[in-house]
Each structure stands twice: as structure tokens, then as C-alpha cells.
């Protein structure tokens, strides 16, 4: 959809919330996109943090980091980032 096809109204419809509720929290399209980028950044940060915590004091091998990066660039969140 990207920038040209995105509106707060469209986002509200897809999120199944009222247009008024969406516009209360995200009054402009710019606010919508800023919120989306913030969400993706927080989700990625948490994903990396969780990965590191899961390994504790164990060594993290290069191949595992490469796999993490591949996974991060092939999933749903990455496709959403491309649409932005």
C-alpha cells in the first residue's frame, strides 16, 4: 500500500477500530507512519534482546547471527517495513 494508499481511515478499517479512535491517537498520516516505524524499531530491538538473553553466557556464533539477520529480513515485519 505504501504512502500514497495509506490513510488513518484505511488503517482504522484494517485494525477494526473506529475511525474516531484511530484519529484520536494518530491524527495525521505522518503520525501513522511515525508510529509504525517506532513499532518496528521496538519489535526488532526486543527480538535482538531476547536472542541475546536466550543465549546467556554461551558464545553466539557468526552463523547464528547471520541466521537471525536472514530471519529478520524475510518475515512479515520486514515486508511491512518495505511497504513503508
PDB file of C-alpha atoms in Angstrom:
ATOM      1  CA  UNK A   1       0.000   0.000   0.000  1.00  0.00           C
ATOM      2  CA  UNK A   2       2.749   2.447   0.936  1.00  0.00           C
ATOM      3  CA  UNK A   3       2.487   6.177   1.479  1.00  0.00           C
ATOM      4  CA  UNK A   4       0.055   7.019  -1.326  1.00  0.00           C
ATOM      5  CA  UNK A   5      -2.506   4.379  -0.362  1.00  0.00           C
ATOM      6  CA  UNK A   6      -2.304   4.805   3.385  1.00  0.00           C
ATOM      7  CA  UNK A   7      -4.642   6.912   5.435  1.00  0.00           C
ATOM      8  CA  UNK A   8      -5.637   6.843   9.068  1.00  0.00           C
ATOM      9  CA  UNK A   9      -9.103   5.760   7.899  1.00  0.00           C
ATOM     10  CA  UNK A  10      -7.694   2.783   5.979  1.00  0.00           C
ATOM     11  CA  UNK A  11      -5.537   1.819   8.961  1.00  0.00           C
ATOM     12  CA  UNK A  12      -8.577   2.011  11.252  1.00  0.00           C
ATOM     13  CA  UNK A  13     -10.556  -0.257   8.934  1.00  0.00           C
ATOM     14  CA  UNK A  14      -7.759  -2.830   8.798  1.00  0.00           C
ATOM     15  CA  UNK A  15      -7.262  -2.669  12.573  1.00  0.00           C
ATOM     16  CA  UNK A  16     -11.029  -2.964  13.045  1.00  0.00           C
ATOM     17  CA  UNK A  17     -11.248   0.121  15.232  1.00  0.00           C
ATOM     18  CA  UNK A  18     -13.413   3.172  14.780  1.00  0.00           C
ATOM     19  CA  UNK A  19     -12.102   5.958  12.619  1.00  0.00           C
ATOM     20  CA  UNK A  20     -12.577   8.381  15.509  1.00  0.00           C
ATOM     21  CA  UNK A  21     -10.466   6.248  17.854  1.00  0.00           C
ATOM     22  CA  UNK A  22      -7.708   5.950  15.269  1.00  0.00           C
ATOM     23  CA  UNK A  23      -7.730   9.669  14.518  1.00  0.00           C
ATOM     24  CA  UNK A  24      -7.647  10.472  18.232  1.00  0.00           C
ATOM     25  CA  UNK A  25      -4.353   8.587  18.595  1.00  0.00           C
ATOM     26  CA  UNK A  26      -2.997   9.212  15.087  1.00  0.00           C
ATOM     27  CA  UNK A  27      -4.419  12.500  13.792  1.00  0.00           C
ATOM     28  CA  UNK A  28      -2.341  12.596  10.597  1.00  0.00           C
ATOM     29  CA  UNK A  29      -0.841  10.199   8.100  1.00  0.00           C
ATOM     30  CA  UNK A  30       2.599  11.316   9.302  1.00  0.00           C
ATOM     31  CA  UNK A  31       1.659  10.292  12.844  1.00  0.00           C
ATOM     32  CA  UNK A  32       0.552   6.914  11.499  1.00  0.00           C
ATOM     33  CA  UNK A  33       3.884   6.317   9.761  1.00  0.00           C
ATOM     34  CA  UNK A  34       5.932   7.530  12.734  1.00  0.00           C
ATOM     35  CA  UNK A  35       4.018   5.118  14.977  1.00  0.00           C
ATOM     36  CA  UNK A  36       4.615   2.286  12.502  1.00  0.00           C
ATOM     37  CA  UNK A  37       8.365   2.943  12.356  1.00  0.00           C
ATOM     38  CA  UNK A  38       8.544   3.200  16.153  1.00  0.00           C
ATOM     39  CA  UNK A  39       6.681  -0.101  16.489  1.00  0.00           C
ATOM     40  CA  UNK A  40       9.004  -1.869  14.062  1.00  0.00           C
ATOM     41  CA  UNK A  41      12.091  -0.465  15.784  1.00  0.00           C
ATOM     42  CA  UNK A  42      10.864  -1.566  19.200  1.00  0.00           C
ATOM     43  CA  UNK A  43       9.921  -5.018  17.889  1.00  0.00           C
ATOM     44  CA  UNK A  44      13.343  -5.519  16.299  1.00  0.00           C
ATOM     45  CA  UNK A  45      15.156  -4.289  19.403  1.00  0.00           C
ATOM     46  CA  UNK A  46      13.157  -6.697  21.558  1.00  0.00           C
ATOM     47  CA  UNK A  47      13.837  -9.553  19.136  1.00  0.00           C
ATOM     48  CA  UNK A  48      17.608  -8.976  19.359  1.00  0.00           C
ATOM     49  CA  UNK A  49      17.482  -8.507  23.137  1.00  0.00           C
ATOM     50  CA  UNK A  50      15.540 -11.763  23.547  1.00  0.00           C
ATOM     51  CA  UNK A  51      18.003 -13.581  21.281  1.00  0.00           C
ATOM     52  CA  UNK A  52      20.953 -12.415  23.395  1.00  0.00           C
ATOM     53  CA  UNK A  53      19.210 -13.222  26.670  1.00  0.00           C
ATOM     54  CA  UNK A  54      18.299 -16.719  25.440  1.00  0.00           C
ATOM     55  CA  UNK A  55      21.986 -17.435  24.882  1.00  0.00           C
ATOM     56  CA  UNK A  56      23.043 -16.298  28.345  1.00  0.00           C
ATOM     57  CA  UNK A  57      26.810 -16.641  28.683  1.00  0.00           C
ATOM     58  CA  UNK A  58      27.062 -19.117  25.812  1.00  0.00           C
ATOM     59  CA  UNK A  59      29.052 -17.949  22.788  1.00  0.00           C
ATOM     60  CA  UNK A  60      26.982 -16.645  19.898  1.00  0.00           C
ATOM     61  CA  UNK A  61      28.412 -17.984  16.663  1.00  0.00           C
ATOM     62  CA  UNK A  62      28.557 -15.981  13.462  1.00  0.00           C
ATOM     63  CA  UNK A  63      26.320 -18.445  11.610  1.00  0.00           C
ATOM     64  CA  UNK A  64      23.617 -17.939  14.263  1.00  0.00           C
ATOM     65  CA  UNK A  65      23.810 -14.175  13.934  1.00  0.00           C
ATOM     66  CA  UNK A  66      23.638 -14.480  10.143  1.00  0.00           C
ATOM     67  CA  UNK A  67      20.541 -16.686  10.516  1.00  0.00           C
ATOM     68  CA  UNK A  68      18.958 -14.125  12.850  1.00  0.00           C
ATOM     69  CA  UNK A  69      19.585 -11.370  10.292  1.00  0.00           C
ATOM     70  CA  UNK A  70      18.156 -13.515   7.483  1.00  0.00           C
ATOM     71  CA  UNK A  71      15.075 -14.273   9.575  1.00  0.00           C
ATOM     72  CA  UNK A  72      14.651 -10.570  10.333  1.00  0.00           C
ATOM     73  CA  UNK A  73      14.757  -9.743   6.621  1.00  0.00           C
ATOM     74  CA  UNK A  74      12.337 -12.360   5.384  1.00  0.00           C
ATOM     75  CA  UNK A  75       9.423 -12.119   7.797  1.00  0.00           C
ATOM     76  CA  UNK A  76       6.178 -10.214   7.991  1.00  0.00           C
ATOM     77  CA  UNK A  77       7.683  -7.250   9.842  1.00  0.00           C
ATOM     78  CA  UNK A  78      10.282  -6.791   7.118  1.00  0.00           C
ATOM     79  CA  UNK A  79       7.589  -6.833   4.413  1.00  0.00           C
ATOM     80  CA  UNK A  80       5.740  -4.167   6.382  1.00  0.00           C
ATOM     81  CA  UNK A  81       8.919  -2.072   6.569  1.00  0.00           C
ATOM     82  CA  UNK A  82       9.306  -2.309   2.804  1.00  0.00           C
ATOM     83  CA  UNK A  83       5.752  -1.093   2.339  1.00  0.00           C
ATOM     84  CA  UNK A  84       6.552   1.978   4.419  1.00  0.00           C
TER      85      UNK A  84
END
